[in-house]
Short mmCIF file of C-alpha atoms in Angstrom, two decimals:
data_model
loop_
_atom_site.label_atom_id
_atom_site.label_comp_id
_atom_site.label_asym_id
_atom_site.label_seq_id
_atom_site.Cartn_x
_atom_site.Cartn_y
_atom_site.Cartn_z
CA UNK A 1 0.00 0.00 0.00
CA UNK A 2 1.12 3.58 -0.71
CA UNK A 3 0.96 5.82 2.37
CA UNK A 4 -1.81 8.40 2.18
CA UNK A 5 0.37 10.92 4.01
CA UNK A 6 3.88 10.72 2.54
CA UNK A 7 3.51 8.39 -0.49
CA UNK A 8 5.96 5.86 0.94
CA UNK A 9 5.42 2.19 0.15
CA UNK A 10 6.92 1.14 3.48
CA UNK A 11 3.70 0.25 5.31
CA UNK A 12 2.74 -2.73 7.47
CA UNK A 13 -0.62 -4.16 8.49
CA UNK A 14 -1.34 -3.69 12.20
CA UNK A 15 -5.05 -4.54 12.50
CA UNK A 16 -7.19 -6.77 10.29
CA UNK A 17 -10.92 -7.16 10.93
CA UNK A 18 -11.51 -9.34 7.88
CA UNK A 19 -14.63 -8.65 5.85
CA UNK A 20 -17.36 -6.54 7.41
CA UNK A 21 -20.35 -4.47 6.27
CA UNK A 22 -19.78 -0.93 5.07
CA UNK A 23 -19.86 1.25 8.16
CA UNK A 24 -21.94 3.98 6.55
CA UNK A 25 -24.66 2.11 4.66
CA UNK A 26 -27.84 1.25 6.57
CA UNK A 27 -30.25 -0.84 4.43
CA UNK A 28 -34.05 -0.51 4.66
CA UNK A 29 -35.41 -2.56 7.58
CA UNK A 30 -37.56 -4.70 5.29
CA UNK A 31 -34.71 -5.76 3.01
CA UNK A 32 -33.35 -9.30 3.45
CA UNK A 33 -29.84 -9.62 4.81
CA UNK A 34 -27.51 -10.24 1.89
CA UNK A 35 -24.18 -11.98 2.65
CA UNK A 36 -22.60 -9.55 0.18
CA UNK A 37 -23.25 -6.78 2.72
CA UNK A 38 -20.47 -8.18 4.88
CA UNK A 39 -17.90 -8.49 2.11
CA UNK A 40 -15.83 -5.33 2.54
CA UNK A 41 -12.24 -5.68 3.79
CA UNK A 42 -11.45 -3.57 6.85
CA UNK A 43 -7.83 -3.20 7.95
CA UNK A 44 -5.34 -0.65 9.29
CA UNK A 45 -1.85 -0.01 7.94
CA UNK A 46 0.98 1.90 9.61
CA UNK A 47 3.53 3.86 7.62
CA UNK A 48 7.02 3.17 8.92
CA UNK A 49 8.31 6.39 7.37
CA UNK A 50 5.91 9.07 8.66
CA UNK A 51 4.06 7.11 11.38
CA UNK A 52 0.56 7.67 9.97
CA UNK A 53 -1.95 4.94 10.84
CA UNK A 54 -4.46 4.64 8.03
CA UNK A 55 -7.30 2.70 6.49
CA UNK A 56 -6.16 0.12 3.98
CA UNK A 57 -7.87 0.07 0.60
CA UNK A 58 -11.56 0.96 0.94
CA UNK A 59 -14.01 -0.46 -1.60
CA UNK A 60 -17.11 1.16 -0.07
CA UNK A 61 -19.03 4.21 -1.24
CA UNK A 62 -19.95 6.73 1.50
CA UNK A 63 -23.73 6.78 1.96
CA UNK A 64 -24.18 7.37 5.68
CA UNK A 65 -27.49 9.03 6.64
CA UNK A 66 -26.84 12.24 8.53
CA UNK A 67 -26.92 11.69 12.26
CA UNK A 68 -28.07 14.05 14.98
CA UNK A 69 -25.22 16.06 16.47
CA UNK A 70 -24.89 14.94 20.11
CA UNK A 71 -24.79 17.43 22.94
CA UNK A 72 -21.35 16.13 23.92
CA UNK A 73 -19.96 17.30 20.58
CA UNK A 74 -21.60 20.71 20.86
CA UNK A 75 -20.25 21.14 24.39
CA UNK A 76 -16.79 20.16 23.26
CA UNK A 77 -16.86 22.67 20.37
CA UNK A 78 -17.76 25.48 22.76
CA UNK A 79 -15.02 24.44 25.17
CA UNK A 80 -12.49 24.29 22.34
CA UNK A 81 -13.32 27.79 21.09
CA UNK A 82 -12.96 29.13 24.63
CA UNK A 83 -9.62 27.39 25.08
CA UNK A 84 -8.22 28.63 21.76
CA UNK A 85 -9.36 32.19 22.49
CA UNK A 86 -7.89 32.11 26.00
CA UNK A 87 -4.55 31.01 24.55
CA UNK A 88 -4.49 33.98 22.17
CA UNK A 89 -4.92 32.09 18.89
CA UNK A 90 -8.22 33.56 17.68
CA UNK A 91 -6.83 36.58 15.86
CA UNK A 92 -8.17 38.22 12.72
CA UNK A 93 -11.74 38.36 11.44
CA UNK A 94 -12.16 35.66 8.77
CA UNK A 95 -12.65 31.91 8.96
CA UNK A 96 -12.87 28.92 6.64
CA UNK A 97 -14.20 25.61 7.95
CA UNK A 98 -13.48 22.26 6.34
CA UNK A 99 -16.45 20.30 7.63
CA UNK A 100 -16.90 16.70 8.69
CA UNK A 101 -19.42 14.33 7.05
CA UNK A 102 -20.72 13.69 10.56
CA UNK A 103 -21.80 17.29 10.98
CA UNK A 104 -20.84 19.71 13.72
CA UNK A 105 -19.61 23.24 13.12
CA UNK A 106 -17.81 26.01 14.94
CA UNK A 107 -18.91 28.75 12.55
CA UNK A 108 -21.74 30.11 14.70
CA UNK A 109 -19.48 30.20 17.75
CA UNK A 110 -16.91 32.18 15.80
CA UNK A 111 -19.52 34.44 14.21
CA UNK A 112 -20.45 35.48 17.73
CA UNK A 113 -16.82 36.57 18.14
CA UNK A 114 -16.89 38.71 14.98
CA UNK A 115 -15.51 36.24 12.43
CA UNK A 116 -16.85 36.21 8.85
CA UNK A 117 -17.02 32.90 7.00
CA UNK A 118 -15.17 32.88 3.66
CA UNK A 119 -15.54 30.43 0.75
CA UNK A 120 -12.80 27.86 0.32
CA UNK A 121 -9.99 29.26 -1.80
CA UNK A 122 -9.85 32.64 -0.06
CA UNK A 123 -7.06 32.78 2.56
CA UNK A 124 -8.50 33.21 6.05
CA UNK A 125 -7.00 34.20 9.36
CA UNK A 126 -8.46 31.06 10.98
CA UNK A 127 -8.93 27.72 9.19
CA UNK A 128 -10.83 24.98 11.01
CA UNK A 129 -10.93 21.23 10.59
CA UNK A 130 -12.75 19.34 13.33
CA UNK A 131 -12.68 15.60 12.53
CA UNK A 132 -12.89 16.35 8.82
CA UNK A 133 -9.37 15.66 7.55
CA UNK A 134 -9.52 12.01 8.57
CA UNK A 135 -12.13 11.37 5.86
CA UNK A 136 -9.85 12.45 3.01
CA UNK A 137 -8.34 9.58 0.96
CA UNK A 138 -5.40 11.74 -0.21
CA UNK A 139 -4.10 13.05 3.08
CA UNK A 140 -1.13 14.92 1.65
CA UNK A 141 -3.15 16.85 -0.95
CA UNK A 142 -5.94 17.62 1.52
CA UNK A 143 -3.55 18.95 4.15
CA UNK A 144 -1.86 21.10 1.52
CA UNK A 145 -5.29 22.50 0.59
CA UNK A 146 -5.88 23.52 4.20
CA UNK A 147 -2.43 25.08 4.44
CA UNK A 148 -3.08 27.14 1.29
CA UNK A 149 -6.39 28.33 2.76
CA UNK A 150 -4.56 29.71 5.80
CA UNK A 151 -3.35 33.31 5.54
CA UNK A 152 0.39 33.91 5.87
CA UNK A 153 -0.08 35.12 9.43
CA UNK A 154 -3.09 32.90 10.13
CA UNK A 155 -3.69 29.78 12.18
CA UNK A 156 -4.77 26.30 11.10
CA UNK A 157 -6.74 24.37 13.75
CA UNK A 158 -7.07 20.60 13.37
CA UNK A 159 -8.84 18.37 15.88
CA UNK A 160 -8.51 14.59 15.84
CA UNK A 161 -9.26 11.46 17.84
CA UNK A 162 -5.88 10.63 19.30
CA UNK A 163 -4.19 7.42 18.19
CA UNK A 164 -2.70 7.25 21.69
CA UNK A 165 -6.25 7.06 23.04
CA UNK A 166 -7.23 4.43 20.50
CA UNK A 167 -4.24 2.23 21.34
CA UNK A 168 -4.18 2.78 25.12
CA UNK A 169 -7.94 2.20 25.51
CA UNK A 170 -8.25 -0.64 23.02
CA UNK A 171 -10.66 1.32 20.82
CA UNK A 172 -10.27 -1.02 17.86
CA UNK A 173 -13.69 -0.07 16.48
CA UNK A 174 -12.45 3.45 15.77
CA UNK A 175 -11.32 1.73 12.55
CA UNK A 176 -14.10 2.01 10.01
CA UNK A 177 -14.72 2.52 6.34
CA UNK A 178 -14.49 6.14 5.23
CA UNK A 179 -12.11 7.07 8.05
CA UNK A 180 -8.86 7.19 6.13
CA UNK A 181 -6.38 8.35 8.79
CA UNK A 182 -5.74 7.96 12.54
CA UNK A 183 -3.36 10.58 13.86
CA UNK A 184 -0.74 10.82 16.49
CA UNK A 185 0.64 14.31 17.06
CA UNK A 186 4.00 12.85 16.04
CA UNK A 187 2.72 11.88 12.60
CA UNK A 188 0.59 14.98 12.06
CA UNK A 189 3.52 17.26 12.93
CA UNK A 190 5.61 15.55 10.25
CA UNK A 191 2.79 15.88 7.72
CA UNK A 192 2.36 19.58 8.53
CA UNK A 193 6.06 20.22 8.06
CA UNK A 194 5.81 18.61 4.63
CA UNK A 195 3.34 21.37 3.64
CA UNK A 196 5.37 24.17 5.21
CA UNK A 197 3.62 24.46 8.57
CA UNK A 198 4.59 23.77 12.15
CA UNK A 199 2.64 22.92 15.30
CA UNK A 200 2.63 25.88 17.68
CA UNK A 201 0.22 24.75 20.39
CA UNK A 202 -2.05 21.90 21.39
CA UNK A 203 -5.03 21.29 23.66
CA UNK A 204 -6.48 18.01 24.95
CA UNK A 205 -10.16 17.16 25.50
CA UNK A 206 -11.99 14.15 26.94
CA UNK A 207 -14.31 13.56 23.97
CA UNK A 208 -14.12 9.97 22.63
CA UNK A 209 -11.78 9.13 25.50
CA UNK A 210 -9.17 11.63 24.34
CA UNK A 211 -8.91 14.08 21.45
CA UNK A 212 -6.23 16.60 20.51
CA UNK A 213 -6.63 20.03 18.93
CA UNK A 214 -3.52 21.50 17.32
CA UNK A 215 -2.74 25.01 16.14
CA UNK A 216 -0.30 25.25 13.24
CA UNK A 217 1.37 28.25 11.59
CA UNK A 218 3.26 28.73 8.36
CA UNK A 219 7.00 28.30 8.52
CA UNK A 220 9.24 25.85 10.34
CA UNK A 221 9.73 26.83 13.97
CA UNK A 222 10.66 24.99 17.12
CA UNK A 223 7.80 23.63 19.18
CA UNK A 224 7.55 25.84 22.24
CA UNK A 225 4.34 24.63 23.87
CA UNK A 226 4.75 22.53 27.00
CA UNK A 227 1.57 20.65 26.05
CA UNK A 228 3.01 19.76 22.63
CA UNK A 229 6.19 18.42 24.20
CA UNK A 230 4.23 16.47 26.80
CA UNK A 231 1.93 14.86 24.22
CA UNK A 232 4.89 13.89 22.04
CA UNK A 233 6.62 12.32 25.05
CA UNK A 234 3.48 10.38 25.97
CA UNK A 235 3.14 9.12 22.40
CA UNK A 236 6.73 7.98 22.40
CA UNK A 237 6.15 6.10 25.67
CA UNK A 238 3.10 4.32 24.23
CA UNK A 239 4.91 3.63 20.96
CA UNK A 240 2.14 4.85 18.66
CA UNK A 241 4.46 4.79 15.65
CA UNK A 242 5.57 1.21 16.30
CA UNK A 243 3.70 -1.73 14.75
CA UNK A 244 3.85 -3.97 17.81
CA UNK A 245 2.11 -1.33 19.97
CA UNK A 246 -0.81 -0.90 17.58
CA UNK A 247 -1.11 -4.66 17.00
CA UNK A 248 -2.48 -4.95 20.54
CA UNK A 249 -5.74 -3.69 19.02
CA UNK A 250 -6.20 -7.06 17.31
CA UNK A 251 -6.55 -8.85 20.62
CA UNK A 252 -8.79 -6.08 21.96
CA UNK A 253 -11.06 -6.57 18.94
CA UNK A 254 -11.26 -10.33 19.36
CA UNK A 255 -11.88 -10.10 23.13
CA UNK A 256 -14.55 -7.42 22.70
CA UNK A 257 -16.46 -9.45 20.13
CA UNK A 258 -16.29 -12.58 22.28
CA UNK A 259 -17.45 -10.72 25.39
CA UNK A 260 -20.43 -9.18 23.61
CA UNK A 261 -21.48 -12.52 22.15
CA UNK A 262 -21.30 -14.25 25.54
CA UNK A 263 -23.13 -11.43 27.34
CA UNK A 264 -25.97 -11.24 24.83
CA UNK A 265 -26.41 -15.02 24.90
CA UNK A 266 -26.56 -14.93 28.70
CA UNK A 267 -29.16 -12.14 28.64
CA UNK A 268 -31.29 -14.06 26.13
CA UNK A 269 -30.96 -17.19 28.25
CA UNK A 270 -32.41 -15.29 31.20
CA UNK A 271 -35.28 -13.99 29.09
CA UNK A 272 -33.99 -10.41 29.23
CA UNK A 273 -35.13 -8.17 26.38
CA UNK A 274 -32.01 -6.31 25.29
CA UNK A 275 -32.12 -3.22 23.08
CA UNK A 276 -29.33 -0.84 22.10
CA UNK A 277 -29.10 2.91 21.72
CA UNK A 278 -26.94 4.51 19.03
CA UNK A 279 -26.82 3.17 15.46
CA UNK A 280 -23.25 4.35 15.32
CA UNK A 281 -20.81 3.35 12.62
CA UNK A 282 -18.46 2.06 15.35
CA UNK A 283 -21.07 -0.59 16.22
CA UNK A 284 -21.28 -1.98 12.69
CA UNK A 285 -18.14 -4.15 12.73
CA UNK A 286 -18.77 -5.15 16.37
CA UNK A 287 -22.32 -6.39 15.74
CA UNK A 288 -21.37 -8.08 12.48
CA UNK A 289 -18.33 -9.89 13.89
CA UNK A 290 -20.32 -10.96 16.96
CA UNK A 291 -23.09 -12.44 14.80
CA UNK A 292 -25.76 -10.28 16.46
CA UNK A 293 -29.38 -10.82 15.40
CA UNK A 294 -32.89 -10.08 16.67
CA UNK A 295 -32.90 -13.16 18.88
CA UNK A 296 -30.40 -11.50 21.22
CA UNK A 297 -30.81 -7.79 20.36
CA UNK A 298 -34.38 -6.67 19.67
CA UNK A 299 -33.61 -3.29 18.06
CA UNK A 300 -31.29 -0.28 18.09
CA UNK A 301 -32.77 3.15 18.82
CA UNK A 302 -31.32 6.28 17.25
CA UNK A 303 -32.37 9.93 17.28
CA UNK A 304 -31.56 10.37 13.58
CA UNK A 305 -34.73 10.10 11.53
CA UNK A 306 -32.57 9.30 8.52
CA UNK A 307 -31.50 6.05 10.19
CA UNK A 308 -34.89 5.02 11.54
CA UNK A 309 -36.79 2.35 9.59
CA UNK A 310 -33.46 0.96 8.46
CA UNK A 311 -31.41 -1.85 9.99
CA UNK A 312 -27.89 -2.41 11.20
CA UNK A 313 -25.89 -3.59 8.17
CA UNK A 314 -25.08 -7.28 8.05
CA UNK A 315 -27.80 -8.03 10.62
CA UNK A 316 -31.60 -8.19 10.82
CA UNK A 317 -31.65 -5.80 13.80
CA UNK A 318 -33.98 -2.84 13.02
CA UNK A 319 -33.28 0.79 13.87
CA UNK A 320 -36.16 2.42 15.73
CA UNK A 321 -36.98 5.81 17.20
CA UNK A 322 -36.32 6.69 20.84
CA UNK A 323 -40.11 6.93 21.30
CA UNK A 324 -40.47 3.33 20.17
CA UNK A 325 -37.69 2.29 22.54
CA UNK A 326 -39.55 3.81 25.47
CA UNK A 327 -42.83 2.23 24.35
CA UNK A 328 -41.21 -1.22 24.17
CA UNK A 329 -39.99 -0.86 27.78
CA UNK A 330 -36.78 -2.93 27.43
CA UNK A 331 -35.14 -4.76 30.31
CA UNK A 332 -31.62 -3.62 29.34
CA UNK A 333 -30.32 -0.93 26.96
CA UNK A 334 -26.79 -1.26 25.60
CA UNK A 335 -25.32 2.19 24.90
CA UNK A 336 -22.93 1.92 21.95
CA UNK A 337 -21.34 5.38 22.40
CA UNK A 338 -20.17 6.03 25.96
CA UNK A 339 -19.98 9.80 25.48
CA UNK A 340 -23.78 9.91 25.11
CA UNK A 341 -24.49 8.58 28.61
CA UNK A 342 -25.09 11.94 30.40
CA UNK A 343 -27.29 13.08 27.51
CA UNK A 344 -29.48 9.96 27.32
CA UNK A 345 -29.77 9.69 31.09
CA UNK A 346 -31.18 13.21 31.12
CA UNK A 347 -33.46 12.72 28.12
CA UNK A 348 -34.88 9.33 29.10
CA UNK A 349 -35.41 9.12 32.87
CA UNK A 350 -37.73 6.17 32.26
CA UNK A 351 -34.68 4.07 31.38
CA UNK A 352 -32.83 4.77 34.63
CA UNK A 353 -31.11 1.65 35.90
CA UNK A 354 -31.32 -0.09 32.51
CA UNK A 355 -28.23 1.33 30.81
CA UNK A 356 -25.16 -0.80 30.12
CA UNK A 357 -22.28 1.07 28.53
CA UNK A 358 -20.28 -0.75 25.88
CA UNK A 359 -16.59 -0.09 26.58
CA UNK A 360 -13.58 -1.27 24.67
CA UNK A 361 -10.93 -2.77 26.96
CA UNK A 362 -9.14 -0.11 28.97
CA UNK A 363 -11.58 2.73 28.34
CA UNK A 364 -12.15 5.05 31.24
CA UNK A 365 -15.39 4.71 33.17
CA UNK A 366 -17.33 7.11 35.30
CA UNK A 367 -18.80 6.15 38.69
CA UNK A 368 -21.97 4.15 38.26
CA UNK A 369 -21.24 3.06 34.69
CA UNK A 370 -21.51 -0.68 34.08
CA UNK A 371 -18.73 -2.08 31.99
CA UNK A 372 -19.84 -4.77 29.58
CA UNK A 373 -17.18 -7.24 30.70
CA UNK A 374 -18.24 -7.12 34.36
CA UNK A 375 -21.97 -6.70 34.00
CA UNK A 376 -23.58 -9.38 36.24
CA UNK A 377 -25.19 -11.29 33.39
CA UNK A 378 -25.09 -14.69 35.06
#
């Protein structure tokens, strides 16, 4: 494989999930399950030259119905804007945002601070990319495009789900079709230097278990931020640019799938009616590899109307509305996205005591959260 970031051919496979359904195609609920749905290779490669972890060849076509932006993401955007402003990096009056297919935008937050949104192609004093760059197949060209959109004295802000988080917390199901790159600050700094920019500052946030926001400027300068140096040191300690460190995700994937299968079978054996909340793309490979069907998982609720009346790909499990979930009065609700727990607990008090949070091995838990592995199923 040719590296998406530096065009090197020196890449190695570090995670292979075999053939799975496309993570962004949800068939109509009435359609029969076709074995061809689960025929798409899903694997991660690591470039030994630049350190970029990346999706291997992707034969899927993006078709994901637009989801509903969770409150956790909106809260994080507001916190990020405050942090960047407090650090003195919100200078100028123009902004360009390279959006994410998953939605979410900082433009309104910046408009409230006097920034005017410009069309792509016009250099802006602030250029934003919040979880958007990772969707670009040609990483080098896309990063160059963002650099060119940044004024000579401007700032480029890029936020990403940290590869250190993914590896340390066993978040193997961060790997999915359409997500072409998985960044460490180490790799992204090298990629930025290749397009004439340098990391000046960085901030860390708890979203998805750990995300990083970097600020980059034109020119090659020495990194002066203590946070940048600390993150780079932590990445070196974890070994996020070393194949053997990332290969631990393979065992995490296999253990997670086995645990889910055993837990669901135990729940069904006890006559417990299990539902799930969150028809998230990260659940697609998990449910498919675990052989989930309606005998063990009645349905998955999701707030996105575009996903309702469809089904989880590769399975016969329908996607229903939250209202239908409440009407069905399940015994247990498996939450597929841990970050949503505060939001759903507030929205659905009738489900209090029924939530089970699906964690990958090593993910942080909050007091009172049940971890799938230790849930008292038997």
